[in-house]
Coordinates of C-alpha atoms in Angstrom, one line a residue:
M218 CA 130.1 103.3 126.5
T219 CA 129.3 100.3 123.9
T220 CA 126.0 99.7 122.0
V221 CA 126.0 95.5 121.9
R222 CA 123.5 93.7 118.8
I223 CA 122.5 90.6 119.3
F224 CA 121.4 89.3 116.4
F225 CA 119.3 85.8 116.7
E226 CA 117.4 83.9 114.8
K227 CA 113.6 83.7 115.0
C228 CA 111.9 81.0 113.3
G229 CA 109.7 77.0 114.0
E230 CA 107.4 78.2 117.7
A231 CA 109.5 81.3 117.8
A232 CA 107.5 82.6 115.3
Y233 CA 104.5 83.6 117.9
I234 CA 106.2 85.4 120.3
S235 CA 105.0 88.1 120.2
L236 CA 107.4 92.1 120.1
L237 CA 105.8 92.8 123.2
D238 CA 106.6 89.1 124.8
L239 CA 109.8 89.1 123.1
Q240 CA 110.8 91.6 125.0
R241 CA 110.1 90.6 128.0
V242 CA 111.4 87.3 126.7
F243 CA 115.3 89.1 126.5
H244 CA 115.1 91.5 129.6
R245 CA 114.5 87.7 131.4
M246 CA 117.6 86.8 130.2
L247 CA 119.6 89.3 130.9
K248 CA 119.1 89.4 134.2
M249 CA 119.8 85.5 134.8
S250 CA 122.8 86.0 133.0
S251 CA 124.5 88.5 135.1
L252 CA 126.4 90.4 132.0
P253 CA 127.2 93.7 132.4
V254 CA 124.5 95.6 130.4
Y255 CA 123.4 99.1 130.9
Y256 CA 120.5 100.0 133.0
T257 CA 118.8 103.4 132.7
Q258 CA 118.5 106.0 135.5
G259 CA 115.2 107.2 138.3
F260 CA 113.3 105.7 140.3
N261 CA 112.2 102.2 138.1
P262 CA 115.9 101.4 136.5
H263 CA 115.6 99.0 133.1
I264 CA 117.9 97.7 130.7
Y265 CA 118.3 99.9 128.0
L266 CA 117.3 97.4 125.3
S267 CA 116.1 98.5 121.1
F268 CA 114.5 95.6 118.8
S269 CA 115.5 96.9 115.0
C270 CA 112.4 96.3 113.2
P271 CA 110.6 94.2 114.6
L272 CA 108.9 91.2 112.4
S273 CA 104.7 89.9 112.2
L274 CA 103.9 87.2 113.6
G275 CA 103.6 84.5 113.1
Q276 CA 106.5 84.6 110.3
E277 CA 110.2 83.3 111.1
S278 CA 113.2 85.1 109.8
L279 CA 116.8 84.5 109.7
C280 CA 118.5 88.6 110.9
E281 CA 116.6 89.7 113.9
S282 CA 119.0 91.5 116.3
C283 CA 118.6 93.7 118.7
E284 CA 120.4 96.3 121.0
V285 CA 121.6 96.6 124.6
K286 CA 124.5 98.9 126.2
T287 CA 127.3 98.5 128.2
E288 CA 130.0 100.9 130.1
Q289 CA 132.5 98.3 129.3
E290 CA 134.9 99.1 126.7
S291 CA 135.1 96.3 125.4
I292 CA 133.2 92.9 125.1
D293 CA 133.8 88.9 124.3
P294 CA 131.2 88.1 121.7
Q295 CA 131.9 84.6 122.9
R296 CA 131.0 84.6 126.3
W297 CA 127.6 86.7 125.5
I298 CA 126.7 84.2 123.8
D299 CA 127.2 81.4 126.2
A300 CA 125.5 82.9 128.5
L301 CA 122.1 83.7 126.7
Q302 CA 122.0 81.0 124.6
P303 CA 121.2 78.7 127.4
L304 CA 118.5 80.8 128.5
M305 CA 117.0 81.3 125.3
P306 CA 113.8 80.2 124.3
R307 CA 113.0 76.7 121.1
G308 CA 113.8 78.5 118.0
I309 CA 116.0 81.6 118.6
V310 CA 119.6 80.8 118.2
I311 CA 121.8 83.2 118.8
T312 CA 124.1 84.0 115.3
K313 CA 126.7 87.0 116.3
I314 CA 127.1 89.2 118.7
A315 CA 129.6 92.5 119.1
P316 CA 128.8 96.5 118.2
A317 CA 126.3 97.6 116.4
K318 CA 127.9 99.5 113.3
E319 CA 125.1 101.1 111.3
K320 CA 122.2 102.8 113.1
V321 CA 118.9 101.2 112.8
G322 CA 117.8 103.5 111.4
E323 CA 120.6 103.0 107.4
I324 CA 117.8 100.0 107.8
E325 CA 115.5 100.0 103.8
T326 CA 114.6 97.4 102.8
A327 CA 114.1 93.6 103.7
A328 CA 114.7 90.2 101.8
Y329 CA 112.2 87.3 102.2
E330 CA 111.9 84.7 101.1
V331 CA 107.8 82.8 100.9
T332 CA 106.4 79.7 100.1
M333 CA 102.8 79.1 99.0
P334 CA 100.5 75.5 98.0
A335 CA 102.0 74.8 94.0
S336 CA 97.4 75.6 93.9
S337 CA 98.3 79.3 94.1
A338 CA 99.9 79.4 90.5
I339 CA 96.4 80.0 89.5
A340 CA 96.3 82.9 92.2
L341 CA 99.5 84.5 91.0
D342 CA 99.0 84.3 87.5
A343 CA 96.0 86.8 87.7
Y344 CA 98.1 89.3 90.0
N345 CA 100.8 89.3 88.1
N346 CA 97.6 90.3 85.6
A347 CA 96.3 92.4 86.5
E348 CA 96.4 96.4 85.9
H349 CA 95.3 97.2 90.0
A350 CA 95.8 94.9 94.0
E351 CA 94.2 97.2 96.5
V352 CA 95.0 97.6 99.8
T353 CA 94.1 98.9 103.1
K354 CA 97.6 98.8 105.3
K355 CA 96.9 99.2 109.1
T356 CA 99.4 101.7 110.1
K357 CA 99.7 104.5 113.3
R358 CA 97.6 106.1 112.0
G359 CA 94.6 104.9 110.6
Q360 CA 94.1 102.6 107.6
K361 CA 95.7 103.5 104.3
E362 CA 94.9 102.6 101.3
L363 CA 96.9 101.4 98.2
D364 CA 98.3 100.2 95.5
L365 CA 99.4 96.7 95.8
K366 CA 101.0 96.4 91.7
T367 CA 102.3 99.7 92.8
I368 CA 105.4 97.7 95.2
I369 CA 105.3 94.1 94.2
P370 CA 104.7 94.8 89.4
H371 CA 105.3 91.0 89.5
V372 CA 106.0 87.5 90.8
E373 CA 108.5 85.4 89.8
Y374 CA 107.7 81.6 91.3
E375 CA 108.7 78.7 91.1
Q376 CA 107.1 75.5 92.1
A377 CA 109.5 72.5 94.0
G378 CA 107.4 69.4 94.6
E379 CA 104.7 70.7 96.3
Q380 CA 105.4 74.3 97.1
L381 CA 105.0 77.9 95.5
Q382 CA 108.7 79.7 96.6
F383 CA 109.5 83.1 95.5
N384 CA 111.4 85.9 97.1
L385 CA 110.7 89.3 97.5
V386 CA 112.6 92.9 99.1
L387 CA 110.8 94.9 100.6
P388 CA 111.2 99.0 101.6
C389 CA 111.6 98.3 105.8
G390 CA 112.3 101.9 106.9
S391 CA 111.6 102.9 110.3
G392 CA 109.5 106.5 111.6
E393 CA 107.7 107.7 109.2
A394 CA 110.0 105.4 105.9
P395 CA 108.1 103.6 103.6
N396 CA 107.1 99.9 105.9
Y397 CA 105.7 97.6 103.6
N398 CA 105.1 92.9 104.3
P399 CA 104.7 89.8 102.5
A400 CA 101.2 90.3 104.8
L401 CA 99.4 92.8 102.7
L402 CA 100.2 90.2 99.5
L403 CA 98.9 87.0 101.4
G404 CA 95.9 89.4 102.2
Y405 CA 95.2 90.4 99.1
L406 CA 95.5 86.8 98.0
Q407 CA 93.0 85.3 100.2
Q408 CA 90.8 88.0 100.1
Q409 CA 90.1 88.0 95.9
Y410 CA 91.3 83.4 95.8
N411 CA 90.3 82.2 99.1
I412 CA 93.8 81.0 99.2
P413 CA 95.1 80.1 103.4
P414 CA 97.1 82.7 104.7
W415 CA 97.9 79.6 107.7
L416 CA 99.4 77.5 104.5
C417 CA 101.5 80.1 104.0
S418 CA 104.9 81.0 105.5
V419 CA 107.2 84.1 105.4
L420 CA 110.9 83.7 106.2
R421 CA 112.9 87.4 106.8
T422 CA 116.7 86.2 105.6
K423 CA 117.8 89.4 104.9
L424 CA 117.8 93.4 106.1
Y425 CA 119.8 96.3 103.3
T426 CA 120.7 99.6 104.5
K427 CA 120.8 102.9 102.4
N428 CA 123.6 101.8 100.6
N429 CA 122.3 97.7 99.6
E430 CA 125.0 97.0 102.3
E431 CA 123.6 93.8 104.6
F432 CA 122.6 95.1 107.6
C433 CA 125.3 94.9 111.3

Protein backbone atom coordinates (compact mmCIF):
# COMPACT_ATOMS: atom_id res chain seq x y z
CA MET A 1 0.00 0.00 0.00
CA THR A 2 1.40 3.38 -1.04
CA THR A 3 0.26 6.73 0.35
CA VAL A 4 0.11 9.24 -2.50
CA ARG A 5 0.29 12.95 -1.70
CA ILE A 6 -1.33 15.38 -4.15
CA PHE A 7 0.00 18.95 -3.91
CA PHE A 8 -2.08 21.74 -5.42
CA GLU A 9 -2.65 25.47 -5.55
CA LYS A 10 -6.04 26.84 -4.51
CA CYS A 11 -6.38 30.40 -5.81
CA GLY A 12 -8.87 32.82 -7.33
CA GLU A 13 -12.49 31.77 -7.09
CA ALA A 14 -11.42 28.34 -5.79
CA ALA A 15 -10.56 30.06 -2.50
CA TYR A 16 -14.31 30.07 -1.78
CA ILE A 17 -14.67 26.29 -2.06
CA SER A 18 -15.19 25.04 1.49
CA LEU A 19 -13.37 22.01 2.85
CA LEU A 20 -16.51 19.88 2.65
CA ASP A 21 -17.09 20.86 -0.97
CA LEU A 22 -13.39 20.37 -1.74
CA GLN A 23 -13.63 16.82 -0.41
CA ARG A 24 -16.59 16.22 -2.70
CA VAL A 25 -14.68 17.66 -5.66
CA PHE A 26 -11.69 15.39 -5.12
CA HIS A 27 -13.83 12.31 -4.50
CA ARG A 28 -15.69 12.96 -7.75
CA MET A 29 -12.54 13.75 -9.76
CA LEU A 30 -10.70 10.67 -8.47
CA LYS A 31 -13.63 8.47 -9.46
CA MET A 32 -13.83 10.05 -12.93
CA SER A 33 -10.07 9.68 -13.43
CA SER A 34 -10.17 5.86 -13.05
CA LEU A 35 -6.86 6.01 -11.19
CA PRO A 36 -6.10 2.94 -9.02
CA VAL A 37 -7.00 4.53 -5.68
CA TYR A 38 -7.79 2.52 -2.58
CA TYR A 39 -11.38 2.24 -1.32
CA THR A 40 -12.27 1.62 2.32
CA GLN A 41 -13.87 -1.71 3.19
CA GLY A 42 -17.39 -2.29 4.53
CA PHE A 43 -20.98 -1.75 3.43
CA ASN A 44 -20.33 1.72 2.02
CA PRO A 45 -16.86 1.73 0.38
CA HIS A 46 -15.41 5.15 -0.39
CA ILE A 47 -12.07 6.54 -1.47
CA TYR A 48 -9.61 7.06 1.37
CA LEU A 49 -8.94 10.81 1.25
CA SER A 50 -7.36 13.10 3.83
CA PHE A 51 -6.42 16.80 3.60
CA SER A 52 -3.40 18.41 5.29
CA CYS A 53 -4.11 21.51 7.40
CA PRO A 54 -7.30 22.65 5.62
CA LEU A 55 -7.32 26.30 4.58
CA SER A 56 -9.80 28.89 5.84
CA LEU A 57 -12.57 29.89 3.46
CA GLY A 58 -11.62 32.85 1.26
CA GLN A 59 -7.88 32.38 1.68
CA GLU A 60 -5.60 31.32 -1.17
CA SER A 61 -2.72 28.87 -1.06
CA LEU A 62 0.25 27.67 -3.08
CA CYS A 63 0.88 24.62 -0.88
CA GLU A 64 -2.32 22.63 -0.28
CA SER A 65 -2.15 18.84 -0.23
CA CYS A 66 -4.25 15.76 0.29
CA GLU A 67 -3.53 12.06 0.56
CA VAL A 68 -4.98 9.00 -1.13
CA LYS A 69 -3.82 5.40 -1.05
CA THR A 70 -3.12 2.90 -3.79
CA GLU A 71 -2.26 -0.77 -3.65
CA GLN A 72 0.38 -0.22 -6.33
CA GLU A 73 3.96 -0.32 -5.09
CA SER A 74 4.96 2.61 -7.33
CA ILE A 75 3.14 5.34 -9.24
CA ASP A 76 3.68 7.40 -12.37
CA PRO A 77 3.26 10.99 -11.07
CA GLN A 78 2.80 12.52 -14.52
CA ARG A 79 0.08 10.03 -15.38
CA TRP A 80 -1.78 11.02 -12.22
CA ILE A 81 -1.41 14.73 -12.99
CA ASP A 82 -2.58 14.24 -16.60
CA ALA A 83 -5.61 12.28 -15.38
CA LEU A 84 -6.67 14.74 -12.66
CA GLN A 85 -5.82 18.26 -13.82
CA PRO A 86 -8.32 18.43 -16.74
CA LEU A 87 -11.10 17.53 -14.29
CA MET A 88 -10.30 20.17 -11.68
CA PRO A 89 -12.35 23.36 -11.24
CA ARG A 90 -10.80 26.73 -12.09
CA GLY A 91 -8.27 27.90 -9.55
CA ILE A 92 -7.07 24.44 -8.51
CA VAL A 93 -3.75 23.57 -10.12
CA ILE A 94 -1.97 20.33 -9.28
CA THR A 95 1.72 21.09 -8.80
CA LYS A 96 3.15 17.74 -7.71
CA ILE A 97 2.14 14.16 -7.00
CA ALA A 98 4.51 11.86 -5.13
CA PRO A 99 4.62 9.19 -2.44
CA ALA A 100 4.19 10.85 0.95
CA LYS A 101 7.39 11.41 2.94
CA GLU A 102 6.61 13.15 6.23
CA LYS A 103 3.43 12.49 8.16
CA VAL A 104 0.91 15.33 8.41
CA GLY A 105 1.53 15.41 12.16
CA GLU A 106 5.04 16.71 11.43
CA ILE A 107 3.64 20.04 10.20
CA GLU A 108 4.37 22.76 12.73
CA THR A 109 4.14 26.17 11.02
CA ALA A 110 2.73 27.86 7.92
CA ALA A 111 3.98 30.92 6.05
CA TYR A 112 1.49 33.52 4.83
CA GLU A 113 1.62 36.61 2.66
CA VAL A 114 -0.97 39.20 3.67
CA THR A 115 -2.03 42.13 1.48
CA MET A 116 -3.99 45.13 2.79
CA PRO A 117 -4.98 48.61 1.53
CA ALA A 118 -2.27 51.26 1.96
CA SER A 119 -4.64 53.14 4.29
CA SER A 120 -4.18 50.29 6.80
CA ALA A 121 -0.73 51.63 7.79
CA ILE A 122 -2.18 53.68 10.65
CA ALA A 123 -3.96 50.65 12.07
CA LEU A 124 -0.86 48.45 11.77
CA ASP A 125 1.27 51.10 13.46
CA ALA A 126 -1.27 51.29 16.29
CA TYR A 127 -1.19 47.50 16.60
CA ASN A 128 2.61 47.50 16.73
CA ASN A 129 2.56 50.12 19.49
CA ALA A 130 -0.13 48.37 21.54
CA GLU A 131 0.88 46.42 24.61
CA HIS A 132 -1.94 43.89 24.29
CA ALA A 133 -4.39 42.79 21.58
CA GLU A 134 -7.13 40.63 23.06
CA VAL A 135 -9.05 38.42 20.62
CA THR A 136 -11.45 35.48 20.84
CA LYS A 137 -10.50 32.29 19.01
CA LYS A 138 -13.12 29.67 18.24
CA THR A 139 -12.06 26.10 18.99
CA LYS A 140 -13.71 22.70 18.93
CA ARG A 141 -14.19 23.05 22.68
CA GLY A 142 -15.71 26.51 22.50
CA GLN A 143 -14.13 29.94 22.62
CA LYS A 144 -10.70 30.85 23.90
CA GLU A 145 -9.45 34.29 24.87
CA LEU A 146 -5.87 35.07 23.89
CA ASP A 147 -3.49 37.97 23.51
CA LEU A 148 -2.58 38.24 19.84
CA LYS A 149 0.62 40.10 20.71
CA THR A 150 2.06 36.90 22.20
CA ILE A 151 1.67 35.26 18.77
CA ILE A 152 2.30 38.22 16.45
CA PRO A 153 4.38 40.71 18.47
CA HIS A 154 5.09 43.01 15.53
CA VAL A 155 4.04 43.38 11.89
CA GLU A 156 6.84 44.47 9.57
CA TYR A 157 5.03 45.71 6.47
CA GLU A 158 6.09 47.24 3.17
CA GLN A 159 4.09 49.52 0.89
CA ALA A 160 3.76 48.67 -2.79
CA GLY A 161 1.64 51.25 -4.60
CA GLU A 162 -1.88 51.21 -3.19
CA GLN A 163 -1.24 48.15 -1.03
CA LEU A 164 0.67 47.02 2.03
CA GLN A 165 2.25 43.58 2.22
CA PHE A 166 3.73 41.59 5.08
CA ASN A 167 4.64 37.99 5.87
CA LEU A 168 3.64 35.90 8.86
CA VAL A 169 4.81 32.50 10.07
CA LEU A 170 2.26 31.01 12.45
CA PRO A 171 1.79 27.70 14.29
CA CYS A 172 -0.16 25.28 12.11
CA GLY A 173 -0.33 22.05 14.08
CA SER A 174 -2.97 19.35 14.08
CA GLY A 175 -4.86 17.75 16.94
CA GLU A 176 -4.01 19.45 20.24
CA ALA A 177 -1.10 21.44 18.74
CA PRO A 178 -1.53 25.24 18.38
CA ASN A 179 -3.08 26.43 15.13
CA TYR A 180 -3.40 30.15 14.42
CA ASN A 181 -4.65 31.94 11.34
CA PRO A 182 -4.01 35.45 9.91
CA ALA A 183 -7.78 35.93 10.10
CA LEU A 184 -7.32 36.55 13.84
CA LEU A 185 -5.23 39.63 13.07
CA LEU A 186 -7.56 40.83 10.30
CA GLY A 187 -10.57 40.38 12.57
CA TYR A 188 -8.88 42.39 15.31
CA LEU A 189 -8.00 45.21 12.88
CA GLN A 190 -11.58 45.28 11.64
CA GLN A 191 -12.98 45.48 15.16
CA GLN A 192 -10.53 48.04 16.50
CA TYR A 193 -9.74 50.18 13.45
CA ASN A 194 -12.57 49.49 10.96
CA ILE A 195 -10.32 47.82 8.36
CA PRO A 196 -12.69 45.86 6.06
CA PRO A 197 -11.41 42.25 5.81
CA TRP A 198 -12.83 41.93 2.28
CA LEU A 199 -10.21 44.45 1.12
CA CYS A 200 -7.46 42.21 2.50
CA SER A 201 -6.11 38.96 1.07
CA VAL A 202 -4.23 36.03 2.57
CA LEU A 203 -1.99 33.67 0.61
CA ARG A 204 -0.46 30.63 2.28
CA THR A 205 2.91 30.03 0.65
CA LYS A 206 4.59 27.17 2.50
CA LEU A 207 4.13 24.58 5.24
CA TYR A 208 7.08 23.68 7.46
CA THR A 209 7.81 20.63 9.61
CA LYS A 210 9.14 20.50 13.16
CA ASN A 211 12.64 20.35 11.63
CA ASN A 212 11.95 23.67 9.89
CA GLU A 213 11.97 21.92 6.51
CA GLU A 214 9.37 22.38 3.79
CA PHE A 215 6.58 19.80 4.10
CA CYS A 216 6.65 17.20 1.32
